[in-house]
Amino acid sequence: MPDADIFYHFAVAKLYASQGFVHSLPWPELGIQSVEFTDYHFLIHLTQIPFTLLPLDENVKIKLYIFFTLAFLLFQLFRYFESIGFKNSYYFLGVWFVLGSTLFTGRLLFGRGNVILFAILFLALRLWNDDKHKFLFGLGFLSVWAYSGFPLLFIVFGLLCLADWSRNKRRNYSFLLLGIMSGLVIHPSFPNQWSGYFLELIIQSFPPPAVEPIAEWLPPTKELLFLGFFPILPLLGITFLQLKKRKMNSPSIVFLFLAIISLIIAGASLRVFEASFLFFFLFLFHNIQLSKNLQILSVIFLILLQLPITYKKNSDHFKTTNPKLIFATTEWIKRNIPPKERIFLSWADYPYFTYKNPEYTYLFGLNPLYAWAKNPELYLAEKNFFDGSVNGFQMIPQILGYKVVIINKQFYPYSAETFGKLNKNYSLDFQNEKYNVYIFTKEAAKTTIDNNIIVK
C-alpha cells in the first residue's frame, strides 16, 4: 500500500543512479532542499537503487521493495526473540506484530524509513545482549544514515544501560553513541547535515504555528488510538496476571516504561503512537506464555477482527492515493507541457510528480517546513493560495510567473473550484476526479501583470 512519500524516495534513488550523490535537489523551487539537501534516508535510497533498475512496472518495483524490507524486519524480529529463548510460536509472534494494530500495520505498509530503523533496533537489541560493542558502533552509524528517527536508539539503549549498569553495557552504549556521532559527522550530505537535522528533529518537533503539519506529525484520532491498542488489551491483561507469579527482567521494565510514556504523549503525533505500540509489543512478547491452542485462538480472533477494519482503512486510503488518477495527470503533463517548465503544485502531490516527471520544476518540496525554512513569507503566500484564505489569492501563481497550476480537488476543493472562475487568464485544460490543471493562456501572456512581472 505505497504512501506518497515512497515515490519521492524512489525519485531520489533514480537521481542517485543517474547522477551520483547530490547536495541539492533539482525539483523544488520553494524548498530548502533546492540549495541544501540533507538526505535523512541515504541508506534507504541506496537500497532502493537496485529496485529502480528492475525491468518491471513502476508500481511493482515499489511494492517489491516494501515486501523485502518487511521481510528483513520480520527476520530481525524473529532472530532477536530466538536469542532470548522465546517459547511461543513464531507464527503467533509474527501475526501479532504485523496485524496487532491497524495504525502500526498501515505505517509499516507505507514503505517508510521506520521499517529499516526498527530492523536495526531489533538487530541492535540482539547484539546488545551478546555485548558485541564493535557491531553496535556500526549500527549506530548506519541508523543515522537510514532514518531521521535514529534518536530512538539513543533513548532505548540509554535506559537499558541504566537498568543494567555493568561495565559491558556501559561499553556497549559508549560504542553505540560513538557510532551515532560518527554517522552525524561523516555524512554524505556534509556540511548540510547540521542545519538539516536541526530543522528535521528540533524545529519539526516545535514547528512555527503557521506551518502545516505533515500527516505523521498529526495527532491520531480517538478512533485510531482505540483501534491501535484494542486488540492487544486481552494479551496485556493475561501478561500482567502472569507477572504476579514471577519477576520482570530489566529489559521488560524498560520497554513497559517507554510504552507508557509514549502512550501518555501518543496524542501528539502518529510517530509517537507507533513507538508506543512497538514497546508494548516488546514488553508483551518478552513475558507472555500461552498454550498452543490459546495462541491459535488469539491469531484467529485477530485476523477476524482486523480484516474488515483493514479493508475499510485501505479503501479510505485508496480514495486519496488512487495511482490511476495521479498518473493519468502526470502523463498528460508529460505529453503537453515542455520539460523544465515551472509547475505550481502543492507539497502533498510533490512526491508523485517528481517520481513520474522529474524533468520539471515544482513549487513545493516534500515538507511545508522545508518551504518555510527557505522563505517564510513566500511559503505563507503559497499556503494562502491553496487554502483560498485571502482576497486575491487567485493572482498568486500569475504574479510569481507560473504558467501551469495543478490543484488537488480532494485536498483543496475551494481553490480548485474558484481559481478558474476568478482568474480568467488561466484555462482549465485537463481535469479528473483528483486534479484540475490550469494553463496560462496565450492572450494573457502578452500582457503585463502586477509589479511589472511578466509570465514568459
Short mmCIF file of C-alpha atoms in Angstrom, two decimals:
data_model
loop_
_atom_site.label_atom_id
_atom_site.label_comp_id
_atom_site.label_asym_id
_atom_site.label_seq_id
_atom_site.Cartn_x
_atom_site.Cartn_y
_atom_site.Cartn_z
CA MET A 1 0.00 0.00 0.00
CA PRO A 2 2.52 2.65 -1.13
CA ASP A 3 2.23 6.06 0.50
CA ALA A 4 3.09 9.29 -1.31
CA ASP A 5 6.50 9.64 0.34
CA ILE A 6 7.93 6.44 -1.10
CA PHE A 7 7.52 7.82 -4.62
CA TYR A 8 9.73 10.75 -3.62
CA HIS A 9 12.31 8.36 -2.16
CA PHE A 10 12.36 6.33 -5.36
CA ALA A 11 12.77 9.57 -7.32
CA VAL A 12 15.87 10.35 -5.23
CA ALA A 13 17.14 6.79 -5.75
CA LYS A 14 16.74 7.21 -9.53
CA LEU A 15 18.55 10.55 -9.32
CA TYR A 16 21.45 8.90 -7.47
CA ALA A 17 21.55 6.10 -10.03
CA SER A 18 21.86 8.58 -12.92
CA GLN A 19 23.88 11.44 -11.39
CA GLY A 20 25.56 10.11 -8.27
CA PHE A 21 25.18 11.74 -4.86
CA VAL A 22 23.86 15.29 -4.91
CA HIS A 23 23.85 18.17 -2.42
CA SER A 24 20.77 19.88 -3.84
CA LEU A 25 17.59 18.62 -5.47
CA PRO A 26 16.58 19.87 -8.93
CA TRP A 27 12.80 19.75 -8.36
CA PRO A 28 11.61 22.02 -5.53
CA GLU A 29 11.68 25.75 -6.18
CA LEU A 30 10.37 26.82 -2.79
CA GLY A 31 12.24 24.38 -0.58
CA ILE A 32 15.49 24.46 1.35
CA GLN A 33 16.46 21.20 -0.36
CA SER A 34 16.98 23.10 -3.61
CA VAL A 35 20.08 24.70 -2.05
CA GLU A 36 20.89 22.50 0.97
CA PHE A 37 19.84 18.87 0.67
CA THR A 38 20.23 16.74 3.79
CA ASP A 39 19.45 13.13 2.94
CA TYR A 40 17.85 11.70 6.08
CA HIS A 41 17.24 8.40 4.24
CA PHE A 42 20.58 7.96 2.47
CA LEU A 43 20.96 4.26 3.27
CA ILE A 44 17.36 3.60 2.25
CA HIS A 45 17.88 5.38 -1.07
CA LEU A 46 20.93 3.21 -1.72
CA THR A 47 18.92 0.03 -1.11
CA GLN A 48 16.22 1.29 -3.48
CA ILE A 49 18.59 1.79 -6.43
CA PRO A 50 18.63 -1.91 -7.48
CA PHE A 51 14.82 -1.93 -7.47
CA THR A 52 14.70 1.11 -9.76
CA LEU A 53 16.75 -0.86 -12.31
CA LEU A 54 14.40 -3.86 -12.46
CA PRO A 55 12.61 -4.29 -15.83
CA LEU A 56 9.19 -4.22 -14.16
CA ASP A 57 6.19 -1.95 -13.84
CA GLU A 58 6.94 1.05 -11.62
CA ASN A 59 4.30 0.15 -9.02
CA VAL A 60 5.55 -3.45 -8.90
CA LYS A 61 9.08 -2.23 -8.14
CA ILE A 62 7.88 -0.18 -5.20
CA LYS A 63 5.69 -2.96 -3.80
CA LEU A 64 8.57 -5.42 -4.12
CA TYR A 65 10.75 -3.06 -2.13
CA ILE A 66 8.11 -2.80 0.59
CA PHE A 67 7.81 -6.60 0.67
CA PHE A 68 11.56 -7.17 1.01
CA THR A 69 12.01 -4.52 3.71
CA LEU A 70 9.14 -6.04 5.70
CA ALA A 71 10.69 -9.48 5.27
CA PHE A 72 14.02 -8.13 6.55
CA LEU A 73 12.24 -6.55 9.53
CA LEU A 74 10.46 -9.80 10.41
CA PHE A 75 13.71 -11.74 10.05
CA GLN A 76 15.43 -9.46 12.57
CA LEU A 77 12.39 -9.66 14.86
CA PHE A 78 12.49 -13.48 14.84
CA ARG A 79 16.27 -13.59 15.34
CA TYR A 80 16.02 -11.30 18.35
CA PHE A 81 13.29 -13.31 20.06
CA GLU A 82 15.15 -16.52 19.24
CA SER A 83 18.19 -15.09 21.02
CA ILE A 84 16.22 -14.54 24.26
CA GLY A 85 14.72 -18.04 24.26
CA PHE A 86 11.22 -17.23 23.00
CA LYS A 87 8.93 -20.12 24.00
CA ASN A 88 5.81 -19.39 21.93
CA SER A 89 5.16 -20.00 18.23
CA TYR A 90 6.84 -17.66 15.74
CA TYR A 91 3.60 -17.60 13.75
CA PHE A 92 1.95 -16.23 16.88
CA LEU A 93 4.71 -13.62 17.17
CA GLY A 94 4.70 -12.62 13.50
CA VAL A 95 0.94 -12.34 13.06
CA TRP A 96 0.57 -10.16 16.14
CA PHE A 97 3.43 -7.94 15.03
CA VAL A 98 2.00 -7.40 11.55
CA LEU A 99 -1.70 -7.27 12.45
CA GLY A 100 -1.72 -6.25 16.10
CA SER A 101 -2.53 -2.62 15.32
CA THR A 102 -4.16 -1.29 12.15
CA LEU A 103 -2.39 2.04 12.52
CA PHE A 104 1.02 0.45 13.12
CA THR A 105 0.43 -2.00 10.27
CA GLY A 106 -0.57 0.79 7.92
CA ARG A 107 2.60 2.73 8.60
CA LEU A 108 4.69 -0.39 8.02
CA LEU A 109 2.98 -0.95 4.66
CA PHE A 110 3.61 2.61 3.52
CA GLY A 111 7.25 1.75 2.84
CA ARG A 112 8.66 4.39 5.18
CA GLY A 113 12.13 4.50 6.72
CA ASN A 114 10.81 3.34 10.09
CA VAL A 115 10.81 -0.25 8.77
CA ILE A 116 14.59 -0.21 8.35
CA LEU A 117 15.08 1.61 11.65
CA PHE A 118 13.03 -1.00 13.53
CA ALA A 119 15.06 -3.76 11.87
CA ILE A 120 18.25 -2.02 13.06
CA LEU A 121 16.71 -1.74 16.54
CA PHE A 122 15.97 -5.50 16.75
CA LEU A 123 19.44 -6.35 15.47
CA ALA A 124 21.00 -3.94 17.97
CA LEU A 125 18.98 -5.48 20.83
CA ARG A 126 20.36 -8.90 19.94
CA LEU A 127 23.94 -7.61 19.73
CA TRP A 128 23.44 -5.69 22.97
CA ASN A 129 22.66 -8.92 24.81
CA ASP A 130 25.75 -10.53 23.25
CA ASP A 131 27.94 -7.49 24.15
CA LYS A 132 29.08 -7.03 20.54
CA HIS A 133 30.12 -3.42 21.09
CA LYS A 134 32.01 -3.02 17.81
CA PHE A 135 28.95 -4.07 15.82
CA LEU A 136 26.84 -1.67 17.89
CA PHE A 137 29.14 1.12 16.73
CA GLY A 138 28.34 0.17 13.13
CA LEU A 139 24.61 0.03 13.78
CA GLY A 140 24.67 3.42 15.47
CA PHE A 141 26.44 4.79 12.42
CA LEU A 142 24.01 3.19 9.98
CA SER A 143 20.95 4.32 11.93
CA VAL A 144 21.83 7.97 11.24
CA TRP A 145 22.20 7.27 7.53
CA ALA A 146 18.98 5.25 7.44
CA TYR A 147 16.29 7.41 9.06
CA SER A 148 15.84 10.62 11.00
CA GLY A 149 14.29 8.63 13.85
CA PHE A 150 17.74 7.41 14.95
CA PRO A 151 17.43 9.17 18.38
CA LEU A 152 15.15 6.24 19.28
CA LEU A 153 18.27 4.09 19.67
CA PHE A 154 19.87 6.71 21.91
CA ILE A 155 16.82 6.63 24.22
CA VAL A 156 16.17 2.86 24.25
CA PHE A 157 19.74 1.78 24.89
CA GLY A 158 20.38 4.64 27.31
CA LEU A 159 17.59 3.27 29.52
CA LEU A 160 18.77 -0.32 29.05
CA CYS A 161 22.22 0.80 30.16
CA LEU A 162 20.79 2.48 33.27
CA ALA A 163 18.81 -0.67 34.04
CA ASP A 164 21.97 -2.80 33.85
CA TRP A 165 24.84 -0.54 34.91
CA SER A 166 27.53 -3.12 34.23
CA ARG A 167 30.88 -2.48 32.60
CA ASN A 168 29.91 -4.37 29.44
CA LYS A 169 26.65 -2.46 28.99
CA ARG A 170 28.35 0.90 29.56
CA ARG A 171 30.90 -0.05 26.93
CA ASN A 172 28.12 -1.15 24.56
CA TYR A 173 26.34 2.17 24.98
CA SER A 174 29.54 4.17 24.55
CA PHE A 175 30.26 2.45 21.24
CA LEU A 176 26.66 2.94 20.08
CA LEU A 177 26.83 6.66 20.90
CA LEU A 178 30.19 6.93 19.18
CA GLY A 179 28.66 5.32 16.10
CA ILE A 180 25.74 7.76 16.11
CA MET A 181 28.08 10.75 16.45
CA SER A 182 30.32 9.39 13.69
CA GLY A 183 27.30 8.97 11.43
CA LEU A 184 26.39 12.60 12.01
CA VAL A 185 29.91 13.87 11.32
CA ILE A 186 30.80 11.57 8.42
CA HIS A 187 27.62 12.18 6.47
CA PRO A 188 27.07 12.13 2.68
CA SER A 189 25.24 15.47 2.95
CA PHE A 190 28.19 17.24 4.61
CA PRO A 191 28.12 20.09 5.59
CA ASN A 192 24.33 20.44 5.22
CA GLN A 193 23.53 17.77 7.81
CA TRP A 194 23.90 20.10 10.79
CA SER A 195 21.25 22.58 9.72
CA GLY A 196 19.23 19.74 8.17
CA TYR A 197 18.93 17.65 11.32
CA PHE A 198 18.26 20.76 13.41
CA LEU A 199 15.34 21.50 11.10
CA GLU A 200 14.11 17.90 10.99
CA LEU A 201 14.45 16.99 14.67
CA ILE A 202 14.14 20.26 16.60
CA ILE A 203 12.13 22.71 14.50
CA GLN A 204 9.79 19.97 13.27
CA SER A 205 9.09 18.94 16.87
CA PHE A 206 8.13 22.53 17.70
CA PRO A 207 7.04 23.95 14.34
CA PRO A 208 6.03 27.57 13.74
CA PRO A 209 2.24 27.93 14.15
CA ALA A 210 1.68 28.94 10.53
CA VAL A 211 3.32 25.82 9.05
CA GLU A 212 1.03 22.97 8.01
CA PRO A 213 1.80 19.72 9.87
CA ILE A 214 2.54 16.70 7.71
CA ALA A 215 0.49 13.54 8.28
CA GLU A 216 2.88 11.72 10.59
CA TRP A 217 3.10 14.73 12.91
CA LEU A 218 -0.67 15.00 13.21
CA PRO A 219 -2.29 13.60 16.37
CA PRO A 220 -4.15 10.32 15.80
CA THR A 221 -7.90 10.45 16.18
CA LYS A 222 -9.59 8.77 19.16
CA GLU A 223 -10.83 6.09 16.77
CA LEU A 224 -7.30 5.34 15.59
CA LEU A 225 -5.97 5.26 19.13
CA PHE A 226 -8.71 2.82 20.14
CA LEU A 227 -8.23 0.59 17.09
CA GLY A 228 -4.47 0.79 17.54
CA PHE A 229 -4.49 -0.64 21.06
CA PHE A 230 -7.77 -2.53 21.49
CA PRO A 231 -6.61 -5.90 20.02
CA ILE A 232 -3.62 -6.26 22.38
CA LEU A 233 -5.52 -5.38 25.57
CA PRO A 234 -6.57 -9.01 26.33
CA LEU A 235 -2.99 -10.22 25.88
CA LEU A 236 -1.69 -7.41 28.08
CA GLY A 237 -4.20 -8.39 30.77
CA ILE A 238 -3.04 -12.02 30.63
CA THR A 239 0.60 -10.91 30.79
CA PHE A 240 0.11 -8.76 33.89
CA LEU A 241 -1.71 -11.64 35.61
CA GLN A 242 1.16 -13.99 34.80
CA LEU A 243 3.73 -11.47 36.08
CA LYS A 244 2.16 -11.63 39.54
CA LYS A 245 3.86 -15.01 39.88
CA ARG A 246 7.28 -14.06 38.54
CA LYS A 247 9.60 -11.06 38.37
CA MET A 248 10.05 -8.87 35.30
CA ASN A 249 13.57 -8.64 33.90
CA SER A 250 15.21 -5.25 33.30
CA PRO A 251 14.51 -5.07 29.52
CA SER A 252 10.81 -5.70 30.19
CA ILE A 253 10.75 -2.85 32.72
CA VAL A 254 12.40 -0.53 30.20
CA PHE A 255 10.00 -1.48 27.40
CA LEU A 256 6.96 -1.06 29.66
CA PHE A 257 8.22 2.32 30.87
CA LEU A 258 8.80 3.52 27.29
CA ALA A 259 5.40 2.19 26.21
CA ILE A 260 3.57 4.03 28.98
CA ILE A 261 5.46 7.30 28.44
CA SER A 262 4.85 7.07 24.69
CA LEU A 263 1.18 6.30 25.26
CA ILE A 264 0.79 9.36 27.50
CA ILE A 265 2.03 11.58 24.69
CA ALA A 266 0.71 9.42 21.82
CA GLY A 267 -1.88 12.08 21.08
CA ALA A 268 0.94 14.34 19.91
CA SER A 269 1.67 12.55 16.63
CA LEU A 270 1.48 9.28 14.72
CA ARG A 271 5.24 8.87 15.12
CA VAL A 272 4.88 8.72 18.89
CA PHE A 273 1.99 6.29 18.59
CA GLU A 274 3.98 3.79 16.54
CA ALA A 275 6.73 3.85 19.18
CA SER A 276 4.16 3.23 21.91
CA PHE A 277 2.73 0.17 20.18
CA LEU A 278 6.22 -1.17 19.42
CA PHE A 279 7.28 -1.01 23.08
CA PHE A 280 4.03 -2.54 24.32
CA PHE A 281 4.61 -5.34 21.80
CA LEU A 282 8.17 -5.91 23.04
CA PHE A 283 7.04 -5.93 26.67
CA LEU A 284 4.15 -8.27 25.88
CA PHE A 285 6.11 -10.90 23.96
CA HIS A 286 9.02 -10.78 26.38
CA ASN A 287 6.70 -12.07 29.07
CA ILE A 288 3.53 -13.78 27.80
CA GLN A 289 3.26 -17.57 27.90
CA LEU A 290 0.29 -19.23 26.21
CA SER A 291 -0.61 -22.78 25.30
CA LYS A 292 -0.58 -23.70 21.64
CA ASN A 293 -4.38 -23.75 21.47
CA LEU A 294 -4.68 -20.27 23.00
CA GLN A 295 -2.09 -18.96 20.55
CA ILE A 296 -4.12 -20.34 17.64
CA LEU A 297 -7.36 -18.88 19.03
CA SER A 298 -5.74 -15.47 19.52
CA VAL A 299 -4.46 -15.45 15.93
CA ILE A 300 -7.90 -16.42 14.56
CA PHE A 301 -9.51 -13.71 16.70
CA LEU A 302 -7.01 -11.13 15.46
CA ILE A 303 -7.46 -11.98 11.78
CA LEU A 304 -11.27 -11.96 12.00
CA LEU A 305 -11.16 -8.64 13.85
CA GLN A 306 -8.62 -6.86 11.67
CA LEU A 307 -9.58 -7.96 8.16
CA PRO A 308 -12.76 -5.83 7.86
CA ILE A 309 -11.10 -2.90 9.64
CA THR A 310 -8.02 -3.09 7.44
CA TYR A 311 -10.15 -3.41 4.30
CA LYS A 312 -12.04 -0.23 5.20
CA LYS A 313 -8.86 1.68 6.04
CA ASN A 314 -7.27 0.56 2.78
CA SER A 315 -10.36 1.71 0.87
CA ASP A 316 -10.23 5.11 2.56
CA HIS A 317 -6.51 5.40 1.84
CA PHE A 318 -7.03 4.40 -1.79
CA LYS A 319 -9.50 7.25 -2.33
CA THR A 320 -6.74 9.81 -1.86
CA THR A 321 -3.89 7.79 -3.39
CA ASN A 322 -5.52 6.20 -6.44
CA PRO A 323 -2.49 5.87 -8.77
CA LYS A 324 -4.62 5.79 -11.93
CA LEU A 325 -5.87 9.35 -11.39
CA ILE A 326 -2.45 10.60 -10.33
CA PHE A 327 -0.50 9.02 -13.16
CA ALA A 328 -3.10 9.98 -15.76
CA THR A 329 -2.34 13.57 -14.77
CA THR A 330 1.43 13.14 -14.84
CA GLU A 331 1.15 11.51 -18.27
CA TRP A 332 -0.92 14.43 -19.59
CA ILE A 333 1.70 16.86 -18.27
CA LYS A 334 4.47 14.91 -19.98
CA ARG A 335 2.64 14.95 -23.32
CA ASN A 336 1.51 18.58 -23.26
CA ILE A 337 3.96 20.62 -21.19
CA PRO A 338 7.59 21.16 -22.30
CA PRO A 339 10.35 19.88 -19.98
CA LYS A 340 11.85 22.25 -17.38
CA GLU A 341 8.57 24.13 -17.06
CA ARG A 342 7.82 25.54 -13.61
CA ILE A 343 4.67 23.97 -12.16
CA PHE A 344 2.61 25.42 -9.31
CA LEU A 345 1.90 22.29 -7.23
CA SER A 346 1.20 21.57 -3.56
CA TRP A 347 3.67 19.76 -1.31
CA ALA A 348 1.25 16.84 -0.82
CA ASP A 349 1.40 16.00 -4.55
CA TYR A 350 5.11 16.66 -5.00
CA PRO A 351 6.27 13.02 -4.45
CA TYR A 352 4.18 11.57 -7.30
CA PHE A 353 5.16 14.21 -9.81
CA THR A 354 8.89 14.14 -9.07
CA TYR A 355 8.82 10.38 -9.47
CA LYS A 356 6.93 10.29 -12.77
CA ASN A 357 8.01 13.66 -14.21
CA PRO A 358 11.46 14.54 -12.82
CA GLU A 359 12.21 16.83 -15.77
CA TYR A 360 10.08 19.66 -14.34
CA THR A 361 10.49 22.16 -11.51
CA TYR A 362 7.79 22.27 -8.85
CA LEU A 363 6.71 24.92 -6.38
CA PHE A 364 6.92 22.95 -3.14
CA GLY A 365 9.23 20.29 -1.79
CA LEU A 366 8.34 17.25 0.27
CA ASN A 367 7.53 19.07 3.50
CA PRO A 368 5.97 22.52 4.05
CA LEU A 369 8.56 23.10 6.77
CA TYR A 370 11.29 22.96 4.10
CA ALA A 371 9.49 25.71 2.17
CA TRP A 372 9.16 27.80 5.32
CA ALA A 373 12.88 27.33 6.04
CA LYS A 374 13.81 28.79 2.66
CA ASN A 375 11.37 31.72 2.56
CA PRO A 376 8.72 32.08 5.31
CA GLU A 377 6.86 34.95 3.62
CA LEU A 378 6.67 33.23 0.26
CA TYR A 379 5.59 29.99 1.93
CA LEU A 380 2.66 31.75 3.60
CA ALA A 381 1.65 33.25 0.25
CA GLU A 382 1.56 29.80 -1.37
CA LYS A 383 -0.33 28.36 1.61
CA ASN A 384 -2.89 31.15 1.30
CA PHE A 385 -3.41 30.23 -2.35
CA PHE A 386 -4.20 26.58 -1.71
CA ASP A 387 -6.34 27.45 1.29
CA GLY A 388 -8.09 30.21 -0.67
CA SER A 389 -7.97 32.14 2.57
CA VAL A 390 -7.14 35.69 1.40
CA ASN A 391 -8.67 38.09 -1.07
CA GLY A 392 -6.88 37.97 -4.40
CA PHE A 393 -5.41 34.50 -3.81
CA GLN A 394 -6.15 33.67 -7.44
CA MET A 395 -3.42 36.09 -8.60
CA ILE A 396 -0.56 34.49 -6.66
CA PRO A 397 0.57 31.96 -9.34
CA GLN A 398 0.38 34.63 -12.02
CA ILE A 399 2.39 37.17 -10.03
CA LEU A 400 5.06 34.54 -9.41
CA GLY A 401 5.25 33.68 -13.09
CA TYR A 402 3.78 30.17 -13.21
CA LYS A 403 2.16 29.09 -16.47
CA VAL A 404 0.98 25.71 -15.14
CA VAL A 405 -1.15 25.37 -11.99
CA ILE A 406 -2.22 21.95 -10.65
CA ILE A 407 -4.73 21.84 -7.80
CA ASN A 408 -5.71 18.73 -5.86
CA LYS A 409 -9.50 18.84 -5.66
CA GLN A 410 -9.63 16.39 -2.75
CA PHE A 411 -7.28 18.42 -0.56
CA TYR A 412 -8.10 21.96 -1.74
CA PRO A 413 -11.68 21.91 -3.04
CA TYR A 414 -12.34 25.65 -2.65
CA SER A 415 -9.30 26.88 -4.59
CA ALA A 416 -9.79 24.14 -7.20
CA GLU A 417 -13.37 25.24 -7.79
CA THR A 418 -12.91 29.01 -7.72
CA PHE A 419 -9.44 29.64 -9.18
CA GLY A 420 -10.52 29.38 -12.82
CA LYS A 421 -13.63 31.47 -12.18
CA LEU A 422 -11.70 34.29 -10.51
CA ASN A 423 -8.63 34.37 -12.77
CA LYS A 424 -9.65 34.29 -16.42
CA ASN A 425 -6.03 34.33 -17.56
CA TYR A 426 -5.85 30.58 -16.93
CA SER A 427 -7.85 27.96 -18.79
CA LEU A 428 -8.84 24.55 -17.43
CA ASP A 429 -7.08 22.24 -19.90
CA PHE A 430 -7.27 18.94 -18.00
CA GLN A 431 -9.25 17.53 -15.12
CA ASN A 432 -10.20 14.25 -13.49
CA GLU A 433 -11.66 13.29 -10.12
CA LYS A 434 -8.45 14.31 -8.34
CA TYR A 435 -6.86 17.23 -10.20
CA ASN A 436 -7.58 20.41 -12.11
CA VAL A 437 -4.77 21.53 -14.42
CA TYR A 438 -4.82 25.19 -15.46
CA ILE A 439 -2.66 26.66 -18.22
CA PHE A 440 -1.85 30.35 -18.66
CA THR A 441 -3.48 31.49 -21.90
CA LYS A 442 -1.50 32.89 -24.82
CA GLU A 443 -3.60 36.04 -24.80
CA ALA A 444 -2.84 36.73 -21.16
CA ALA A 445 0.86 36.06 -21.71
CA LYS A 446 1.08 39.17 -23.87
CA THR A 447 0.05 41.49 -21.04
CA THR A 448 1.99 42.92 -18.14
CA ILE A 449 0.70 41.98 -14.68
CA ASP A 450 1.14 43.35 -11.18
CA ASN A 451 4.59 44.51 -10.09
CA ASN A 452 5.75 44.53 -13.72
CA ILE A 453 6.28 40.77 -13.67
CA ILE A 454 5.56 39.12 -17.00
CA VAL A 455 4.80 35.45 -17.42
CA LYS A 456 7.10 34.17 -20.14
#
